[in-house]
XYZ file of C-alpha atoms in Angstrom:
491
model
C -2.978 20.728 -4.378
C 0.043 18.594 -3.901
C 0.372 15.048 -4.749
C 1.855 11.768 -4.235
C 2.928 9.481 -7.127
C 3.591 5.897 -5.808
C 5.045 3.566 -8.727
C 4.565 -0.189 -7.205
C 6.586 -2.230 -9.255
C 6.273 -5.903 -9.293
C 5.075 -7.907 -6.008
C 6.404 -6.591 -3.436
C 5.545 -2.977 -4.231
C 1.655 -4.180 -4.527
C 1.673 -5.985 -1.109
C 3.390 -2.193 0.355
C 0.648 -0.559 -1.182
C -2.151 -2.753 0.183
C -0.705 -2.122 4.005
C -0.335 1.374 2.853
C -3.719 1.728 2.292
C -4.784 0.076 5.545
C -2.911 2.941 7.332
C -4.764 5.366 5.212
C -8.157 4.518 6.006
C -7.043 4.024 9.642
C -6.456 7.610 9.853
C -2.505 7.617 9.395
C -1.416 11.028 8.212
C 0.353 11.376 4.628
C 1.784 15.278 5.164
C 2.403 17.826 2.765
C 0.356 15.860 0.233
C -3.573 15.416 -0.005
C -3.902 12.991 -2.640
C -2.081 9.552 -3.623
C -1.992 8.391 -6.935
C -0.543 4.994 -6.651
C 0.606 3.385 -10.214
C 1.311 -0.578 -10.594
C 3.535 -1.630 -12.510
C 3.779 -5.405 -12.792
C 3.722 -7.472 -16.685
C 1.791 -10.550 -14.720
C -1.270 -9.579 -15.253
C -2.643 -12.218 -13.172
C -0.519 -11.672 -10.323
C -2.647 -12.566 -6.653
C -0.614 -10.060 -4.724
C -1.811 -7.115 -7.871
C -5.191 -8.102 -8.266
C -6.554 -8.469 -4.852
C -4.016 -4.852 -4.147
C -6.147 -3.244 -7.451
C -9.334 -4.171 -5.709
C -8.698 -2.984 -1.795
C -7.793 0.325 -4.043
C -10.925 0.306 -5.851
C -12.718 -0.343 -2.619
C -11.165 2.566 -0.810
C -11.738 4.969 -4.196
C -15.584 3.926 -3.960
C -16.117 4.578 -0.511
C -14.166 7.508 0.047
C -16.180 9.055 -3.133
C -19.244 8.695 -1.008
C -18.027 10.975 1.955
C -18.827 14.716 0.991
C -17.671 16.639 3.324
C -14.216 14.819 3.302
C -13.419 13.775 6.075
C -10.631 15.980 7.951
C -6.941 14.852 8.825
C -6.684 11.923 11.426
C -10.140 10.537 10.664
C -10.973 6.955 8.402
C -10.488 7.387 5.084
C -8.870 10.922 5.270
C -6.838 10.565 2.580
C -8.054 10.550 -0.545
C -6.191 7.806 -3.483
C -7.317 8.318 -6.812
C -5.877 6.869 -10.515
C -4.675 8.307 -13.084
C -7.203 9.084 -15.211
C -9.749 9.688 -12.071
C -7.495 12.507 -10.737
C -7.618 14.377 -13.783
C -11.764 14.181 -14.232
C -11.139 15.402 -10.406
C -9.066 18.639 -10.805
C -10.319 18.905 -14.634
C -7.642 18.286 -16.463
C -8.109 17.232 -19.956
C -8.269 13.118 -20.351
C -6.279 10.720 -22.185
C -9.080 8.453 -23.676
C -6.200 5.741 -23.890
C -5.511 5.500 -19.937
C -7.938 3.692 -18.548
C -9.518 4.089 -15.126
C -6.978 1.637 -13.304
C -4.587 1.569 -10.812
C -2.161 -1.181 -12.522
C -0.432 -0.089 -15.730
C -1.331 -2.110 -18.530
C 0.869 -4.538 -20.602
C -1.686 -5.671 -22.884
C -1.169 -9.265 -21.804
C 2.476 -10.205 -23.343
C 1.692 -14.366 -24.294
C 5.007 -14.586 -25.639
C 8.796 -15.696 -25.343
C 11.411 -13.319 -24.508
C 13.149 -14.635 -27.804
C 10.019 -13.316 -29.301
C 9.599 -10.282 -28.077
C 13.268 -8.922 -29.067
C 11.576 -10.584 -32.669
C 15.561 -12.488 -32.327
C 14.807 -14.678 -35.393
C 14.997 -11.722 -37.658
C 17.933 -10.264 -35.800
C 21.281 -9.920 -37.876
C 23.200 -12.374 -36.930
C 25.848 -10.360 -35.199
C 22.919 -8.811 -32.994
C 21.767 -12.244 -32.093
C 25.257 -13.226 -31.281
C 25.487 -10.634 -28.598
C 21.930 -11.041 -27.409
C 23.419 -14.975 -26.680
C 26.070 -13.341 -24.840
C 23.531 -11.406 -22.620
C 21.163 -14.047 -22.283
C 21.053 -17.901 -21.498
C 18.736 -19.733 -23.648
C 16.429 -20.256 -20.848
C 16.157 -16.537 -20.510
C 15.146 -16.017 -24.056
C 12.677 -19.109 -23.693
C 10.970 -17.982 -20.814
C 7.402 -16.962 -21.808
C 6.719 -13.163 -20.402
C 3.192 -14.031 -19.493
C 3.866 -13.550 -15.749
C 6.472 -11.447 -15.874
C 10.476 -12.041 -15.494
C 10.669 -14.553 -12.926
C 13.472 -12.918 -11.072
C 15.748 -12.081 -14.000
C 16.372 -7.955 -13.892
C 18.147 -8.322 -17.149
C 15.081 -9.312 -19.048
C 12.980 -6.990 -17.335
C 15.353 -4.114 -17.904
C 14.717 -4.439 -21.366
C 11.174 -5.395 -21.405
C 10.453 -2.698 -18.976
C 11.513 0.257 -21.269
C 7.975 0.484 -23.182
C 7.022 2.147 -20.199
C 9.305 5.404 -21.573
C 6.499 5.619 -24.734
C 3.069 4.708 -22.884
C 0.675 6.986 -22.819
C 0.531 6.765 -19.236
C 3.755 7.529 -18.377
C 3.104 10.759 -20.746
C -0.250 11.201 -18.657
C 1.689 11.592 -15.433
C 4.059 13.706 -16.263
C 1.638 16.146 -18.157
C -0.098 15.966 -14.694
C 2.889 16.517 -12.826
C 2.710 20.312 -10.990
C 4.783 22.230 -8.500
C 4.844 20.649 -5.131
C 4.462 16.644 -6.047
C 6.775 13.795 -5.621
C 7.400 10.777 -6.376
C 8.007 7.482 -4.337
C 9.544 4.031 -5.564
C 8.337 0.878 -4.146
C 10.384 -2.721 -5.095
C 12.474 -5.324 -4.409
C 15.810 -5.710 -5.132
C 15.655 -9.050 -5.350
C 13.822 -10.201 -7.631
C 12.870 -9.617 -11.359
C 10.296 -7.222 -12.121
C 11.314 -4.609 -9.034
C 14.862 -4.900 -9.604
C 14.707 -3.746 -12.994
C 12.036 -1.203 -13.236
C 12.725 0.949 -10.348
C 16.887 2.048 -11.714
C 14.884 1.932 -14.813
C 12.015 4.317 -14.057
C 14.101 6.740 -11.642
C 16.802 7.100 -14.900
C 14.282 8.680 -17.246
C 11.981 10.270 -15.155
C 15.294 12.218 -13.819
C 17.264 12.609 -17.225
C 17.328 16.279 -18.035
C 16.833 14.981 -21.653
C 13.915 13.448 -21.843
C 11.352 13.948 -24.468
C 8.347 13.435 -21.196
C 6.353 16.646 -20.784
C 8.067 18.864 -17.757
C 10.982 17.914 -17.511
C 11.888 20.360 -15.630
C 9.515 19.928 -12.989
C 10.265 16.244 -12.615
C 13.814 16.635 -12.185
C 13.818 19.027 -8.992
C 10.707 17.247 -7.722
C 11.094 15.300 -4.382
C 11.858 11.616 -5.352
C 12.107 9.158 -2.799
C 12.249 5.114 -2.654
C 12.275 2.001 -0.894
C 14.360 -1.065 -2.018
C 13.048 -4.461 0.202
C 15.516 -6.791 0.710
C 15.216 -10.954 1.124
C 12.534 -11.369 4.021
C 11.677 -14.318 3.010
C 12.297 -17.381 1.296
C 10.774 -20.121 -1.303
C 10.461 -23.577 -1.170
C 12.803 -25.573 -3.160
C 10.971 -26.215 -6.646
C 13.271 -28.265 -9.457
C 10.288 -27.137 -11.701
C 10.272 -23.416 -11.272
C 12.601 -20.389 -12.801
C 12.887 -19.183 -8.938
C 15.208 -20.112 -6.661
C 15.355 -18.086 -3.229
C 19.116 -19.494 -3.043
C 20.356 -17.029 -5.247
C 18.066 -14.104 -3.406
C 21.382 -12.423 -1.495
C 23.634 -13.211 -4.635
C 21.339 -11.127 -6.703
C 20.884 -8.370 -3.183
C 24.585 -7.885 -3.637
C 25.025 -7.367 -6.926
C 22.258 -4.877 -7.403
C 23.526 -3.103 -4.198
C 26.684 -2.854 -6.154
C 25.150 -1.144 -8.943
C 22.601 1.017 -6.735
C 25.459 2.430 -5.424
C 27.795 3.779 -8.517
C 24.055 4.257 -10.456
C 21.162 5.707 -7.745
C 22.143 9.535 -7.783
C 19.269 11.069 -8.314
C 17.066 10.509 -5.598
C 16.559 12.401 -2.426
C 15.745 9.810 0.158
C 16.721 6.069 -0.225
C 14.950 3.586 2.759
C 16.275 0.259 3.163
C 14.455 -2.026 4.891
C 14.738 -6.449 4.850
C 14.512 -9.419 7.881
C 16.218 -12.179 8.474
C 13.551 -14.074 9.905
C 12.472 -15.612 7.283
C 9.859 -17.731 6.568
C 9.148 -19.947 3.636
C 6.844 -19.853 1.111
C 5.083 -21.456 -1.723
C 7.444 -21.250 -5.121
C 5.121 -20.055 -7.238
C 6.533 -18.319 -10.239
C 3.555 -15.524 -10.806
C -0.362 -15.750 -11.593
C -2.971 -15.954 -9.505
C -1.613 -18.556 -7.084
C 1.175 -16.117 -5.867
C -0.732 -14.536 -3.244
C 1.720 -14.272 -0.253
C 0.157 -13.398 3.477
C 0.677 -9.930 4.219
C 4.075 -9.034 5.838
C 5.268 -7.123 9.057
C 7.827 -5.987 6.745
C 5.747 -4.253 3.771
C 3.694 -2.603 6.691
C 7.338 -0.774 7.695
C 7.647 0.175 4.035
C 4.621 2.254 4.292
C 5.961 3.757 7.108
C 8.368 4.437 4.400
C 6.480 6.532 2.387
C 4.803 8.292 5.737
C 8.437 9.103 6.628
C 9.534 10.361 3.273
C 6.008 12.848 2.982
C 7.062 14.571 6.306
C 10.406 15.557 5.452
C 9.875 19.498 4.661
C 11.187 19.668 0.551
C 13.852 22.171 1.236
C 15.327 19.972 3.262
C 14.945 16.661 1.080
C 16.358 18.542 -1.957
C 19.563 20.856 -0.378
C 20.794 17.733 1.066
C 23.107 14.815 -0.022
C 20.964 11.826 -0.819
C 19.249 10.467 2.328
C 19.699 6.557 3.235
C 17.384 5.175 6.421
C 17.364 1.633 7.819
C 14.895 0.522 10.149
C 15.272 -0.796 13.653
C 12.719 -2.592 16.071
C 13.008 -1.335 19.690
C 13.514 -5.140 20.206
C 14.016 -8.363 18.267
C 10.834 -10.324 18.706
C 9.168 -12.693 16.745
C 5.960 -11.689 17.493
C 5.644 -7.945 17.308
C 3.619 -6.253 18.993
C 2.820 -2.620 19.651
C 5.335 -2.168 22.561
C 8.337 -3.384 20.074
C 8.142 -0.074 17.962
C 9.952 3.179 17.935
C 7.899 4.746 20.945
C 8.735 8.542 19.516
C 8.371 7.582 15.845
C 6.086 4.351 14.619
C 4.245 4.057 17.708
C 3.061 7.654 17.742
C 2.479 7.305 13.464
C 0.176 3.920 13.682
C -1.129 2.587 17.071
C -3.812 4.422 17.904
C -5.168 5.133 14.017
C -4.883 0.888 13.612
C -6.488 0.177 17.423
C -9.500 2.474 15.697
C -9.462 0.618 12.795
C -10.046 -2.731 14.629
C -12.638 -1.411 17.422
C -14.511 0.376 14.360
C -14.534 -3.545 12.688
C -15.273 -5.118 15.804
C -18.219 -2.624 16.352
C -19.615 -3.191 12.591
C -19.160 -7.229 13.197
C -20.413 -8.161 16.282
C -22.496 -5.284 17.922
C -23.996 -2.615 14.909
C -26.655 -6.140 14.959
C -27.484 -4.845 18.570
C -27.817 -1.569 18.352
C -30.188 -1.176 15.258
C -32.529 0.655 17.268
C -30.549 2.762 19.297
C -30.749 6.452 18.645
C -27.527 7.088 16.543
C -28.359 4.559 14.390
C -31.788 5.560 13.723
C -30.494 9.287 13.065
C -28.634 7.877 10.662
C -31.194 5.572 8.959
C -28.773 2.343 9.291
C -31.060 -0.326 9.510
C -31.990 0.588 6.038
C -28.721 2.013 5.129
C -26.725 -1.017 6.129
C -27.827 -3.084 3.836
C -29.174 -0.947 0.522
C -26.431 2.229 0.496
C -23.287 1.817 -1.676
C -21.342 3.112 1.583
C -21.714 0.815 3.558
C -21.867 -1.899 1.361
C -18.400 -1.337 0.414
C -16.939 -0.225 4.505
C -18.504 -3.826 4.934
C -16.513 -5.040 2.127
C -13.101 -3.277 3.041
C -13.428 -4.411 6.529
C -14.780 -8.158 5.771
C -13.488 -9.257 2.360
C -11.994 -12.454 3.022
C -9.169 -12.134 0.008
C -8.249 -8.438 0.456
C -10.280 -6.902 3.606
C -8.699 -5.698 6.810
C -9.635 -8.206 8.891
C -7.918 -10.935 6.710
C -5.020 -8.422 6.350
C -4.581 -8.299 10.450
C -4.716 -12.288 10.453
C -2.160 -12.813 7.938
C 0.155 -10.512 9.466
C 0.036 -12.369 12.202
C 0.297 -15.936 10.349
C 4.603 -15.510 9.648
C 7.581 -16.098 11.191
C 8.013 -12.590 12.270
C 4.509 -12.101 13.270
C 2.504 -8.576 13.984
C 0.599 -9.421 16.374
C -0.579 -5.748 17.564
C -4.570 -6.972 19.044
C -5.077 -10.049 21.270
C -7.665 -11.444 18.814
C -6.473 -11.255 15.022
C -8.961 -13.652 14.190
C -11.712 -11.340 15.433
C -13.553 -13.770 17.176
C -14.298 -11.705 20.319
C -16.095 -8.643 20.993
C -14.663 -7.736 24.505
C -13.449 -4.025 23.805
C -11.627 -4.055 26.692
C -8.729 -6.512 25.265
C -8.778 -5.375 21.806
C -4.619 -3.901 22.248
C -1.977 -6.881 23.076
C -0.625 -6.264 26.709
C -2.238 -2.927 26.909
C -6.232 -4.583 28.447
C -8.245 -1.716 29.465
C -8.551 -1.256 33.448
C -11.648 -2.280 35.047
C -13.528 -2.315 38.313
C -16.591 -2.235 40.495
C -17.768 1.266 39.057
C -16.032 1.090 35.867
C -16.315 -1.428 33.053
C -13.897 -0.371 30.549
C -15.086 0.177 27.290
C -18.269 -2.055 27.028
C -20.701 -1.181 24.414
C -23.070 0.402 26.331
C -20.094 3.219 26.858
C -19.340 3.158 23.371
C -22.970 3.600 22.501
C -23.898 5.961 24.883
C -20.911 8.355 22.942
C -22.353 7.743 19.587
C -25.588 8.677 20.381
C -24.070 11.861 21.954
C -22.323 12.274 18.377
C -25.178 11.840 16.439
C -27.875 13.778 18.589
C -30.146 14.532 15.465
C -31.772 12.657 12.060
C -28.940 13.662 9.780
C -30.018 13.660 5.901
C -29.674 10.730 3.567
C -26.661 12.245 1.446
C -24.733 13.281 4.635
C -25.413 9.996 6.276
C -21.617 8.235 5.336
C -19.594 11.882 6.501
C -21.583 11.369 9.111
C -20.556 7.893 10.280
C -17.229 8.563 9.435
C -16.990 11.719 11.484
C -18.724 9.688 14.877
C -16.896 7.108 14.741
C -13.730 8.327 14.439
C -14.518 11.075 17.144
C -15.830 8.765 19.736
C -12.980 6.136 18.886
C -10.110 8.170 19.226
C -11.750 9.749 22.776
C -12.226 6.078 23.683
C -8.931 4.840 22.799
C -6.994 8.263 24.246
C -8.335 7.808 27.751
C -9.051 4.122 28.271
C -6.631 2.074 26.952
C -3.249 2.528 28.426
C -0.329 3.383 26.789
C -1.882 5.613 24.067
């Protein structure tokens, strides 16, 4: 069956992945694909935005591995996202012993110099004289460790041991008629900058030595480049200065356009609201608040996965922008395309919250009600891997979807799609910002006596252990979407 490749290179292209995958297990459809493979690529090994990215993934793999029957297009968790190496055991396709079961390529933790790596002591010294042409001597001092701290031209180079890993070979090996491939970076910055010209060259050269070639170069390719939306504070001590963020925009534009060819569909997408962060130059510590912004570039991908292939690949080179319906600082649902983003995310994200408002403030309450006994939850809830980890993708403070909804609404251009992002309410009735649910003397909205009179319509009988989570999954998004559909207005 056909399937999505998503190379996430650097930071930016793991913080588009983790609002991706929100979308996902909202409901959001990926068409004319039914399974995502997303690929990291990002030398900081360390890297907040990466790790706490690898483990929403790992979170999503886990639970969705739990939900036989799948569940079927529009409900949580539809799509499937799988590694590498876990979508071959899947369709049994022989394994690579030396790709490992991860979503983030690995570097094997480069704690050296740039000088170093290119071994420029033993250069000739003509070599080394044009390396010093090339690079500044901070360049070639600046330790790799967490990655290129906004310098393309080191990561250009660095970034070409990608062309010989085994898993780049792995992919394209797996590669089959129907697949494509999406790009997600920054132009901006270091490691983005460089990898994605660098990836989409090789993986498109007729030339290559990769295993089907020929499949890779007619296969849909599409990308998004994320321009400045935001800037750093000033730091004398750090590599990384957001002054020079436009500078840099412009000269890789430059090259984009005499160099990006080969791709079918190119989306643009930046803001010039924006706010400041910390400077920090990579590890752990740079862990930025999820972005309005990255949530648009998964609507990205969404957008490039509906376009029919005939039409991506008999066409010039597609370019999109993206355009609120108005300029507000605090977005809401109202400020979208009505025909296109609206109809894509609104109603699959207002699930997504009721479904976490339900699990946080009233599944305590309703232990004992039918549905829940049918589907053994008092037990369940607290001893089932299921559940354990829907509790975990909803609630994890670092990478959950609750803390994903609050720090989206934390910036200077501010998504602010639910009246409570900081989940402190369980009134159902004014879970959608502007759009409060209509209530009078004979009818009180969606209380959770309505909601749990549905469920237990949905779940009428004991329903075996094993099928318990498909279950769930199938109720709740059933009774969800029929509650959202015809009492909150506007949907």
């Amino acid at each position: 069956m056909p399937k999505l490749y998503i190379f996430g290179i650097g930071g930016t292209g793991s913080r588009v992945i983790r609002s991706l995958t929100m979308l996902l297990a909202a409901g959001a459809t990926v068409e004319n694909c039914d399974k995502v493979v997303p690929i990291i690529i990002d030398p900081d090994a360390q890297n907040g935005d990466m790790t706490r990215t690898v483990e929403l993934l790992k979170t999503y793999e886990r639970l969705r591995r739990q939900l036989k029957p799948a569940p079927a297009p529009g409900e949580f968790f539809a799509t499937e996202i799988q590694t590498l190496a876990g979508m071959a055991a899947s369709e049994n396709q022989p394994r690579d012993a030396r790709v490992k079961e991860t979503f983030a390529y690995n570097f094997g933790g480069m704690d050296e110099s740039y000088r170093d790596f290119l071994h420029y002591d033993d250069m000739p010294v003509e070599s080394r004289h044009l390396v010093d042409l090339l690079f500044t001597p901070a360049n070639l001092a600046s330790k790799l460790t967490v990655g290129f701290k906004g310098s393309p031209n080191v990561g250009s180079v660095v970034l070409n041991q990608l062309m010989s890993s085994p898993e780049l070979e792995f992919f394209a090996n797996s590669f089959a008629e129907g697949d494509r491939v999406f790009f997600i970076s920054s132009i901006f910055g270091g490691t983005g900058a460089a990898g994605f010209p660098l990836l989409l060259k090789n993986l498109r050269n007729p030339r290559t030595t990769l295993p089907r070639a020929e499949l890779l170069n007619q296969a849909p390719m599409g990308a998004l480049t994320v321009l400045p939306y935001f800037n750093l504070l000033a730091d004398d001590g750090s590599a990384i200065d957001s002054n020079g963020f436009i500078t840099k925009t412009k000269a890789a534009l430059a090259y984009y356009q005499k160099n990006i060819q080969q791709l079918n569909a190119l989306y643009y997408l930046g803001d010039q609201s924006t706010g400041q962060l910390a400077n920090h130059e990579g590890g752990s510590q740079q862990q930025n608040n999820a972005h309005f912004i990255e949530m648009v570039g998964a609507l990205a991908v969404l957008d490039f996965m509906r376009q029919p292939a005939d039409y991506l690949q008999h066409n010039q080179p597609l370019h999109y922008e993206y355009g609120l319906e108005e300029d507000v600082r605090q977005v809401t649902f109202k400020a979208l395309d009505p025909g296109q983003s609206f109809r894509q995310i609104a109603q699959p994200l207002t699930q997504l919250q009721m479904l976490a408002l339900w699990c946080r403030y009233h599944l305590p309450h309703t232990q004992e009600a039918p549905y829940a006994n049918h589907l053994q939850l008092p037990r369940a809830w607290r001893d089932e891997e299921f559940y354990q980890q829907l509790q975990r993708f909803l609630q994890d403070n670092n990478f959950g979807f609750e803390a994903w909804l609050r720090e989206l609404g934390a910036n200077e251009r501010a998504f602010l799609p639910f009246e409570d992002p900081a989940m402190a309410t369980e009134n159902f009735n004014r879970v959608v910002a502007g759009q409060s649910t209509a209530t009078g003397l004979f009818n009180k909205g969606l209380t959770r006596s309505y909601l749990f009179g549905e469920l237990n319509k949905a779940i009428p009988k004991p329903v075996a252990t094993a099928d318990g989570p498909a279950a769930f999954v199938r109720a709740f998004s059933e009774v969800l979407s029929k509650a959202v559909v015809e009492k909150v207005p506007g949907f």
